[in-house]
Amino acid sequence: MKKTMKLLIACVMLCTMVVTSIFFVSCTKEEVKDEFKVGVCQLVQHAALDAATQGFKDALKEEMENAGKKVTIDLQNANGDTPTCSTIINKFVSGNYDLIMANATPALQTAASATLTIPILGTSITEYGVALNIANFNGTVGGNISGTSDLAPLTSQADMFAELLPEAKKIGILYCSAEANSVYQANAVKSYLESKNAGYSVTIYTFSDSNDISAVLTRACAESDAIYIPTDNTAAANTSTIDSVASEHNVPIIAGEEGIAVGCGIATLSISYYNIGVKTGKMAAEILLGTSKISEMPIQYDESPVYKYSAARCSKYGITVPSNYTAFDAE
């Protein structure tokens, strides 16, 4: 009788283990999706943001294909209008997208306000602490937000004035007042230049939107020997206007990123927006495939900024360019 009872108990335990295993495997399979929807909200179309979006798409598709998964990327452009970012992001949230990529600070801020559950990756964000109003930011946002930064070494950019334009002492800094990250960069560069005790006089000039760029820059050119423009989306989308005014007044511009430099500057120390897009795409794949938790992912950076210059504009201003600079145009 005892042997029969022991055998019966053993059979019950074995059946329970088998059923539990089947249930566990079944649940696991249900949790691992084969198809994902990712929404991309890009603030405005210009070279830098376009490159970041392309890098994101290329890397995410490659990573998901390698994992045998399908991803649909819904790319939406807000055309420089923050309220349109809200419309785009709300569509992603109501559509229960698996992940949102926010390209530029206003897009990130909008996404952060719209959802606490859908993973959000930012890119082309200069400083996440500033963008998200996080005091004493330690490099990891936490919650459902992470991403990549386009911050280049600001002090090294400021040193380019002494290197390329040693006679320029009156420096104007131009940016859009609506962009928090531009404020951060402008204040950092101004503080650094003034702390050098090298005779710099730095004045900040702000425009509210594309409509008053020309007027503000005209005043800046009249009062400055040279201009600095940080990584500013409104400026990047209006480089032809900026170039026309600065060229007319013979005032050289040092830019915070390559797209602005190509459009209107003499030189830049710029990160690669395509590279930070690639980093963001790989981060997205890790999140979707469940190999990393977004709450634990620190903000990533492009660690290899490059000095680049306009051969044509430097020739115009008689600037001798060091050998560690690479021309982005033909002489």
mmCIF file of C-alpha atoms in Angstrom:
data_model
loop_
_atom_site.group_PDB
_atom_site.id
_atom_site.type_symbol
_atom_site.label_atom_id
_atom_site.label_comp_id
_atom_site.label_asym_id
_atom_site.label_seq_id
_atom_site.Cartn_x
_atom_site.Cartn_y
_atom_site.Cartn_z
ATOM 1 C CA MET A 1 0.000 0.000 0.000
ATOM 2 C CA LYS A 2 2.821 2.375 0.957
ATOM 3 C CA LYS A 3 4.598 1.665 -2.322
ATOM 4 C CA THR A 4 1.366 2.347 -4.231
ATOM 5 C CA MET A 5 0.900 5.678 -2.400
ATOM 6 C CA LYS A 6 4.506 6.712 -3.054
ATOM 7 C CA LEU A 7 4.119 5.856 -6.727
ATOM 8 C CA LEU A 8 0.871 7.809 -6.926
ATOM 9 C CA ILE A 9 2.442 10.872 -5.263
ATOM 10 C CA ALA A 10 5.431 10.671 -7.589
ATOM 11 C CA CYS A 11 3.113 10.543 -10.605
ATOM 12 C CA VAL A 12 1.127 13.554 -9.376
ATOM 13 C CA MET A 13 4.330 15.541 -8.809
ATOM 14 C CA LEU A 14 5.660 14.644 -12.242
ATOM 15 C CA CYS A 15 2.391 15.632 -13.929
ATOM 16 C CA THR A 16 2.374 18.916 -12.021
ATOM 17 C CA MET A 17 5.937 19.661 -13.151
ATOM 18 C CA VAL A 18 5.071 18.853 -16.775
ATOM 19 C CA VAL A 19 1.946 21.039 -16.729
ATOM 20 C CA THR A 20 3.856 23.871 -15.058
ATOM 21 C CA SER A 21 6.636 23.619 -17.631
ATOM 22 C CA ILE A 22 4.162 23.674 -20.506
ATOM 23 C CA PHE A 23 2.394 26.685 -18.962
ATOM 24 C CA PHE A 24 5.703 28.509 -18.463
ATOM 25 C CA VAL A 25 6.876 27.841 -22.016
ATOM 26 C CA SER A 26 3.493 28.908 -23.362
ATOM 27 C CA CYS A 27 3.604 32.192 -21.442
ATOM 28 C CA THR A 28 7.184 32.805 -22.498
ATOM 29 C CA LYS A 29 6.290 32.351 -26.139
ATOM 30 C CA GLU A 30 3.374 34.758 -25.798
ATOM 31 C CA GLU A 31 5.679 37.393 -24.277
ATOM 32 C CA VAL A 32 8.236 37.208 -27.084
ATOM 33 C CA LYS A 33 6.783 39.143 -29.991
ATOM 34 C CA ASP A 34 7.785 38.630 -33.589
ATOM 35 C CA GLU A 35 6.621 42.021 -34.872
ATOM 36 C CA PHE A 36 7.103 45.499 -33.398
ATOM 37 C CA LYS A 37 5.863 48.995 -34.153
ATOM 38 C CA VAL A 38 8.252 51.896 -33.559
ATOM 39 C CA GLY A 39 7.275 55.530 -33.948
ATOM 40 C CA VAL A 40 9.812 58.230 -34.844
ATOM 41 C CA CYS A 41 8.970 61.868 -34.181
ATOM 42 C CA GLN A 42 11.540 64.178 -35.781
ATOM 43 C CA LEU A 43 11.170 67.869 -34.942
ATOM 44 C CA VAL A 44 12.245 69.320 -38.277
ATOM 45 C CA GLN A 45 14.009 68.330 -41.468
ATOM 46 C CA HIS A 46 17.664 69.323 -41.698
ATOM 47 C CA ALA A 47 20.934 67.499 -42.320
ATOM 48 C CA ALA A 48 21.830 66.664 -38.701
ATOM 49 C CA LEU A 49 18.447 65.309 -37.608
ATOM 50 C CA ASP A 50 17.997 63.497 -40.926
ATOM 51 C CA ALA A 51 21.332 61.730 -40.391
ATOM 52 C CA ALA A 52 20.376 60.705 -36.846
ATOM 53 C CA THR A 53 17.063 59.284 -38.022
ATOM 54 C CA GLN A 54 18.747 57.385 -40.853
ATOM 55 C CA GLY A 55 21.325 55.901 -38.499
ATOM 56 C CA PHE A 56 18.544 54.833 -36.136
ATOM 57 C CA LYS A 57 16.550 53.148 -38.892
ATOM 58 C CA ASP A 58 19.574 51.371 -40.373
ATOM 59 C CA ALA A 59 20.788 49.995 -37.047
ATOM 60 C CA LEU A 60 17.370 48.985 -35.706
ATOM 61 C CA LYS A 61 16.375 47.146 -38.879
ATOM 62 C CA GLU A 62 19.693 45.311 -39.011
ATOM 63 C CA GLU A 63 19.571 44.275 -35.360
ATOM 64 C CA MET A 64 15.971 43.061 -35.575
ATOM 65 C CA GLU A 65 16.551 41.186 -38.811
ATOM 66 C CA ASN A 66 19.538 39.450 -37.227
ATOM 67 C CA ALA A 67 17.250 38.392 -34.375
ATOM 68 C CA GLY A 68 14.611 37.078 -36.780
ATOM 69 C CA LYS A 69 12.133 39.797 -35.833
ATOM 70 C CA LYS A 70 10.145 42.287 -37.902
ATOM 71 C CA VAL A 71 9.956 45.979 -37.109
ATOM 72 C CA THR A 72 7.767 48.612 -38.723
ATOM 73 C CA ILE A 73 9.102 52.158 -38.361
ATOM 74 C CA ASP A 74 6.562 54.968 -38.614
ATOM 75 C CA LEU A 75 8.544 58.138 -39.400
ATOM 76 C CA GLN A 76 6.761 61.437 -38.793
ATOM 77 C CA ASN A 77 8.168 64.966 -39.154
ATOM 78 C CA ALA A 78 6.731 67.875 -37.151
ATOM 79 C CA ASN A 79 8.120 70.489 -39.564
ATOM 80 C CA GLY A 80 9.488 72.561 -36.701
ATOM 81 C CA ASP A 81 6.133 72.856 -34.926
ATOM 82 C CA THR A 82 6.045 71.664 -31.302
ATOM 83 C CA PRO A 83 2.220 71.259 -31.181
ATOM 84 C CA THR A 84 2.541 68.932 -34.174
ATOM 85 C CA CYS A 85 4.964 66.842 -32.097
ATOM 86 C CA SER A 86 2.120 66.374 -29.626
ATOM 87 C CA THR A 87 -0.246 65.179 -32.354
ATOM 88 C CA ILE A 88 2.356 62.719 -33.628
ATOM 89 C CA ILE A 89 3.276 61.378 -30.192
ATOM 90 C CA ASN A 90 -0.380 60.978 -29.164
ATOM 91 C CA LYS A 91 -0.905 58.858 -32.264
ATOM 92 C CA PHE A 92 1.962 56.600 -31.212
ATOM 93 C CA VAL A 93 0.606 56.315 -27.669
ATOM 94 C CA SER A 94 -2.995 55.623 -28.672
ATOM 95 C CA GLY A 95 -1.718 53.108 -31.215
ATOM 96 C CA ASN A 96 0.134 51.297 -28.425
ATOM 97 C CA TYR A 97 3.463 51.446 -30.266
ATOM 98 C CA ASP A 98 6.260 49.360 -28.763
ATOM 99 C CA LEU A 99 8.796 52.197 -28.656
ATOM 100 C CA ILE A 100 9.048 55.902 -29.475
ATOM 101 C CA MET A 101 12.172 57.583 -30.831
ATOM 102 C CA ALA A 102 12.136 61.352 -30.245
ATOM 103 C CA ASN A 103 14.581 63.249 -32.460
ATOM 104 C CA ALA A 104 15.374 66.671 -30.882
ATOM 105 C CA THR A 105 14.522 68.148 -27.503
ATOM 106 C CA PRO A 106 10.929 69.351 -28.096
ATOM 107 C CA ALA A 107 10.015 65.898 -29.408
ATOM 108 C CA LEU A 108 11.537 64.262 -26.319
ATOM 109 C CA GLN A 109 9.794 66.653 -23.940
ATOM 110 C CA THR A 110 6.467 65.981 -25.650
ATOM 111 C CA ALA A 111 6.922 62.208 -25.500
ATOM 112 C CA ALA A 112 7.939 62.328 -21.838
ATOM 113 C CA SER A 113 4.711 64.148 -21.031
ATOM 114 C CA ALA A 114 2.578 61.739 -23.073
ATOM 115 C CA THR A 115 3.505 58.335 -21.644
ATOM 116 C CA LEU A 116 5.149 56.765 -18.613
ATOM 117 C CA THR A 117 4.985 53.214 -19.957
ATOM 118 C CA ILE A 118 6.067 53.120 -23.617
ATOM 119 C CA PRO A 119 9.889 53.172 -23.890
ATOM 120 C CA ILE A 120 11.192 56.522 -25.195
ATOM 121 C CA LEU A 121 14.627 56.991 -26.725
ATOM 122 C CA GLY A 122 15.838 60.481 -27.497
ATOM 123 C CA THR A 123 18.528 61.463 -29.942
ATOM 124 C CA SER A 124 20.061 64.816 -30.928
ATOM 125 C CA ILE A 125 19.510 65.910 -27.323
ATOM 126 C CA THR A 126 22.358 68.011 -25.966
ATOM 127 C CA GLU A 127 21.751 67.701 -22.214
ATOM 128 C CA TYR A 128 19.028 65.453 -20.779
ATOM 129 C CA GLY A 129 19.111 67.102 -17.380
ATOM 130 C CA VAL A 130 18.262 70.431 -18.998
ATOM 131 C CA ALA A 131 15.751 68.969 -21.460
ATOM 132 C CA LEU A 132 13.828 67.062 -18.785
ATOM 133 C CA ASN A 133 14.425 69.450 -15.894
ATOM 134 C CA ILE A 134 16.363 66.886 -13.837
ATOM 135 C CA ALA A 135 18.430 68.427 -11.068
ATOM 136 C CA ASN A 136 21.907 66.964 -10.529
ATOM 137 C CA PHE A 137 21.528 64.680 -13.545
ATOM 138 C CA ASN A 138 23.839 61.671 -13.184
ATOM 139 C CA GLY A 139 23.746 60.304 -16.722
ATOM 140 C CA THR A 140 20.799 57.903 -16.419
ATOM 141 C CA VAL A 141 17.240 59.230 -16.702
ATOM 142 C CA GLY A 142 15.504 56.125 -15.360
ATOM 143 C CA GLY A 143 11.851 55.231 -15.840
ATOM 144 C CA ASN A 144 10.940 54.806 -19.500
ATOM 145 C CA ILE A 145 13.484 57.230 -21.001
ATOM 146 C CA SER A 146 17.055 56.992 -22.290
ATOM 147 C CA GLY A 147 18.861 57.829 -25.514
ATOM 148 C CA THR A 148 21.874 59.541 -27.045
ATOM 149 C CA SER A 149 23.336 63.028 -26.834
ATOM 150 C CA ASP A 150 24.774 65.299 -29.525
ATOM 151 C CA LEU A 151 26.906 67.222 -27.044
ATOM 152 C CA ALA A 152 30.317 68.090 -28.445
ATOM 153 C CA PRO A 153 33.202 69.446 -26.309
ATOM 154 C CA LEU A 154 32.004 73.036 -25.842
ATOM 155 C CA THR A 155 35.277 74.365 -24.451
ATOM 156 C CA SER A 156 37.162 72.931 -27.422
ATOM 157 C CA GLN A 157 34.694 74.597 -29.766
ATOM 158 C CA ALA A 158 35.242 77.894 -27.936
ATOM 159 C CA ASP A 159 39.016 77.480 -28.285
ATOM 160 C CA MET A 160 38.568 77.496 -32.066
ATOM 161 C CA PHE A 161 38.178 81.293 -31.933
ATOM 162 C CA ALA A 162 41.744 81.695 -30.659
ATOM 163 C CA GLU A 163 43.001 79.057 -33.093
ATOM 164 C CA LEU A 164 41.276 80.263 -36.275
ATOM 165 C CA LEU A 165 40.365 83.878 -35.505
ATOM 166 C CA PRO A 166 42.986 85.201 -33.057
ATOM 167 C CA GLU A 167 42.078 88.844 -33.768
ATOM 168 C CA ALA A 168 38.389 88.333 -33.003
ATOM 169 C CA LYS A 169 37.592 89.556 -29.496
ATOM 170 C CA LYS A 170 33.954 90.612 -29.772
ATOM 171 C CA ILE A 171 32.059 87.312 -30.003
ATOM 172 C CA GLY A 172 28.331 87.095 -30.657
ATOM 173 C CA ILE A 173 26.405 83.942 -29.787
ATOM 174 C CA LEU A 174 23.244 83.368 -31.818
ATOM 175 C CA TYR A 175 20.474 80.881 -31.031
ATOM 176 C CA CYS A 176 16.720 80.339 -30.812
ATOM 177 C CA SER A 177 15.350 81.297 -27.390
ATOM 178 C CA ALA A 178 12.784 78.480 -27.568
ATOM 179 C CA GLU A 179 15.464 75.765 -27.484
ATOM 180 C CA ALA A 180 16.566 74.935 -23.927
ATOM 181 C CA ASN A 181 19.676 73.060 -25.030
ATOM 182 C CA SER A 182 20.847 76.045 -27.066
ATOM 183 C CA VAL A 183 20.586 78.185 -23.926
ATOM 184 C CA TYR A 184 22.749 75.653 -22.082
ATOM 185 C CA GLN A 185 25.449 75.640 -24.777
ATOM 186 C CA ALA A 186 25.464 79.413 -25.201
ATOM 187 C CA ASN A 187 25.891 80.038 -21.481
ATOM 188 C CA ALA A 188 28.667 77.431 -21.238
ATOM 189 C CA VAL A 189 30.638 78.918 -24.146
ATOM 190 C CA LYS A 190 30.125 82.493 -22.932
ATOM 191 C CA SER A 191 31.284 81.616 -19.416
ATOM 192 C CA TYR A 192 34.336 79.768 -20.709
ATOM 193 C CA LEU A 193 35.466 82.512 -23.091
ATOM 194 C CA GLU A 194 35.064 85.212 -20.458
ATOM 195 C CA SER A 195 36.969 83.139 -17.894
ATOM 196 C CA LYS A 196 40.044 82.935 -20.136
ATOM 197 C CA ASN A 197 41.010 86.569 -19.465
ATOM 198 C CA ALA A 198 41.968 86.889 -23.119
ATOM 199 C CA GLY A 199 40.072 90.078 -23.806
ATOM 200 C CA TYR A 200 36.867 88.466 -25.037
ATOM 201 C CA SER A 201 33.608 90.379 -24.927
ATOM 202 C CA VAL A 202 30.710 87.969 -25.429
ATOM 203 C CA THR A 203 27.151 89.011 -26.250
ATOM 204 C CA ILE A 204 24.188 86.681 -26.630
ATOM 205 C CA TYR A 205 21.667 87.330 -29.401
ATOM 206 C CA THR A 206 18.406 85.365 -29.461
ATOM 207 C CA PHE A 207 15.682 85.037 -32.059
ATOM 208 C CA SER A 208 12.231 83.638 -31.348
ATOM 209 C CA ASP A 209 11.682 81.847 -34.672
ATOM 210 C CA SER A 210 12.761 81.865 -38.292
ATOM 211 C CA ASN A 211 10.974 85.149 -38.969
ATOM 212 C CA ASP A 212 13.400 87.304 -36.983
ATOM 213 C CA ILE A 213 16.703 85.535 -37.662
ATOM 214 C CA SER A 214 17.773 88.027 -40.309
ATOM 215 C CA ALA A 215 17.128 91.113 -38.183
ATOM 216 C CA VAL A 216 18.780 89.691 -35.064
ATOM 217 C CA LEU A 217 21.811 88.419 -36.983
ATOM 218 C CA THR A 218 22.225 91.760 -38.769
ATOM 219 C CA ARG A 219 22.530 93.454 -35.381
ATOM 220 C CA ALA A 220 24.883 90.730 -34.133
ATOM 221 C CA CYS A 221 27.135 91.120 -37.176
ATOM 222 C CA ALA A 222 27.296 94.889 -36.705
ATOM 223 C CA GLU A 223 28.458 94.433 -33.115
ATOM 224 C CA SER A 224 30.688 91.335 -33.387
ATOM 225 C CA ASP A 225 33.992 90.210 -34.896
ATOM 226 C CA ALA A 226 32.763 86.615 -35.152
ATOM 227 C CA ILE A 227 29.666 84.554 -34.342
ATOM 228 C CA TYR A 228 29.142 81.233 -32.545
ATOM 229 C CA ILE A 229 26.006 79.180 -33.253
ATOM 230 C CA PRO A 230 25.424 76.110 -31.054
ATOM 231 C CA THR A 231 23.544 72.956 -32.094
ATOM 232 C CA ASP A 232 20.266 74.761 -32.669
ATOM 233 C CA ASN A 233 17.491 73.214 -34.759
ATOM 234 C CA THR A 234 15.939 76.478 -35.905
ATOM 235 C CA ALA A 235 19.318 77.816 -36.980
ATOM 236 C CA ALA A 236 20.110 74.536 -38.735
ATOM 237 C CA ALA A 237 16.893 74.780 -40.739
ATOM 238 C CA ASN A 238 17.701 78.353 -41.819
ATOM 239 C CA THR A 239 21.399 78.302 -42.707
ATOM 240 C CA SER A 240 20.847 79.890 -46.122
ATOM 241 C CA THR A 241 19.402 83.008 -44.473
ATOM 242 C CA ILE A 242 22.205 83.080 -41.910
ATOM 243 C CA ASP A 243 24.876 82.613 -44.575
ATOM 244 C CA SER A 244 23.476 85.432 -46.685
ATOM 245 C CA VAL A 245 23.528 87.935 -43.801
ATOM 246 C CA ALA A 246 26.897 86.878 -42.354
ATOM 247 C CA SER A 247 28.553 86.847 -45.779
ATOM 248 C CA GLU A 248 27.228 90.312 -46.585
ATOM 249 C CA HIS A 249 28.751 91.665 -43.375
ATOM 250 C CA ASN A 250 31.973 89.592 -43.667
ATOM 251 C CA VAL A 251 31.518 88.036 -40.230
ATOM 252 C CA PRO A 252 32.764 84.434 -39.867
ATOM 253 C CA ILE A 253 30.741 81.823 -37.980
ATOM 254 C CA ILE A 254 31.949 78.898 -35.906
ATOM 255 C CA ALA A 255 29.220 76.282 -35.560
ATOM 256 C CA GLY A 256 28.315 73.652 -32.999
ATOM 257 C CA GLU A 257 27.685 70.946 -35.595
ATOM 258 C CA GLU A 258 28.594 70.061 -39.159
ATOM 259 C CA GLY A 259 25.223 70.727 -40.773
ATOM 260 C CA ILE A 260 25.231 74.355 -39.641
ATOM 261 C CA ALA A 261 28.913 74.725 -40.580
ATOM 262 C CA VAL A 262 28.267 73.420 -44.077
ATOM 263 C CA GLY A 263 25.406 75.851 -44.489
ATOM 264 C CA CYS A 264 26.969 79.017 -43.106
ATOM 265 C CA GLY A 265 30.118 78.418 -41.036
ATOM 266 C CA ILE A 266 33.867 78.436 -41.419
ATOM 267 C CA ALA A 267 34.461 75.455 -39.128
ATOM 268 C CA THR A 268 33.131 73.145 -36.438
ATOM 269 C CA LEU A 269 34.118 70.460 -33.983
ATOM 270 C CA SER A 270 31.202 68.139 -34.627
ATOM 271 C CA ILE A 271 29.974 64.745 -33.559
ATOM 272 C CA SER A 272 28.479 62.395 -36.172
ATOM 273 C CA TYR A 273 24.695 62.490 -36.059
ATOM 274 C CA TYR A 274 24.542 59.288 -38.066
ATOM 275 C CA ASN A 275 26.669 57.580 -35.412
ATOM 276 C CA ILE A 276 24.449 58.661 -32.526
ATOM 277 C CA GLY A 277 21.465 57.505 -34.566
ATOM 278 C CA VAL A 278 23.108 54.097 -34.919
ATOM 279 C CA LYS A 279 23.728 53.951 -31.168
ATOM 280 C CA THR A 280 20.067 54.812 -30.564
ATOM 281 C CA GLY A 281 18.913 52.115 -32.966
ATOM 282 C CA LYS A 282 20.995 49.490 -31.191
ATOM 283 C CA MET A 283 19.603 50.617 -27.847
ATOM 284 C CA ALA A 284 16.076 50.269 -29.267
ATOM 285 C CA ALA A 285 16.773 46.710 -30.400
ATOM 286 C CA GLU A 286 18.044 45.761 -26.952
ATOM 287 C CA ILE A 287 14.885 47.133 -25.364
ATOM 288 C CA LEU A 288 12.506 45.457 -27.811
ATOM 289 C CA LEU A 289 14.318 42.116 -27.581
ATOM 290 C CA GLY A 290 14.341 42.292 -23.792
ATOM 291 C CA THR A 291 18.127 42.142 -23.377
ATOM 292 C CA SER A 292 18.325 45.541 -21.637
ATOM 293 C CA LYS A 293 16.041 47.592 -19.408
ATOM 294 C CA ILE A 294 15.586 51.170 -20.505
ATOM 295 C CA SER A 295 15.435 52.334 -16.888
ATOM 296 C CA GLU A 296 19.042 51.182 -16.436
ATOM 297 C CA MET A 297 20.483 52.460 -19.726
ATOM 298 C CA PRO A 298 22.763 55.499 -19.381
ATOM 299 C CA ILE A 299 22.771 58.224 -22.020
ATOM 300 C CA GLN A 300 25.293 57.447 -24.757
ATOM 301 C CA TYR A 301 27.584 59.839 -26.644
ATOM 302 C CA ASP A 302 29.672 59.992 -29.805
ATOM 303 C CA GLU A 303 33.171 59.892 -28.357
ATOM 304 C CA SER A 304 34.985 60.922 -31.550
ATOM 305 C CA PRO A 305 34.094 64.475 -32.628
ATOM 306 C CA VAL A 306 35.965 65.718 -35.709
ATOM 307 C CA TYR A 307 37.329 69.145 -36.656
ATOM 308 C CA LYS A 308 35.936 70.176 -40.040
ATOM 309 C CA TYR A 309 36.101 73.365 -42.057
ATOM 310 C CA SER A 310 34.868 75.119 -45.183
ATOM 311 C CA ALA A 311 37.796 75.578 -47.520
ATOM 312 C CA ALA A 312 35.894 78.217 -49.505
ATOM 313 C CA ARG A 313 34.899 80.380 -46.542
ATOM 314 C CA CYS A 314 38.265 80.051 -44.808
ATOM 315 C CA SER A 315 39.936 81.139 -48.031
ATOM 316 C CA LYS A 316 37.601 84.133 -48.229
ATOM 317 C CA TYR A 317 38.569 85.267 -44.740
ATOM 318 C CA GLY A 318 42.263 84.440 -45.162
ATOM 319 C CA ILE A 319 42.204 81.836 -42.400
ATOM 320 C CA THR A 320 45.070 79.377 -42.041
ATOM 321 C CA VAL A 321 43.587 76.039 -41.003
ATOM 322 C CA PRO A 322 45.548 73.531 -38.857
ATOM 323 C CA SER A 323 46.324 70.135 -40.347
ATOM 324 C CA ASN A 324 43.988 68.287 -37.969
ATOM 325 C CA TYR A 325 40.962 69.844 -39.698
ATOM 326 C CA THR A 326 39.189 68.103 -42.590
ATOM 327 C CA ALA A 327 37.557 70.115 -45.378
ATOM 328 C CA PHE A 328 33.923 69.337 -46.118
ATOM 329 C CA ASP A 329 34.031 71.193 -49.436
ATOM 330 C CA ALA A 330 36.449 71.558 -52.350
ATOM 331 C CA GLU A 331 38.822 74.466 -52.477
#
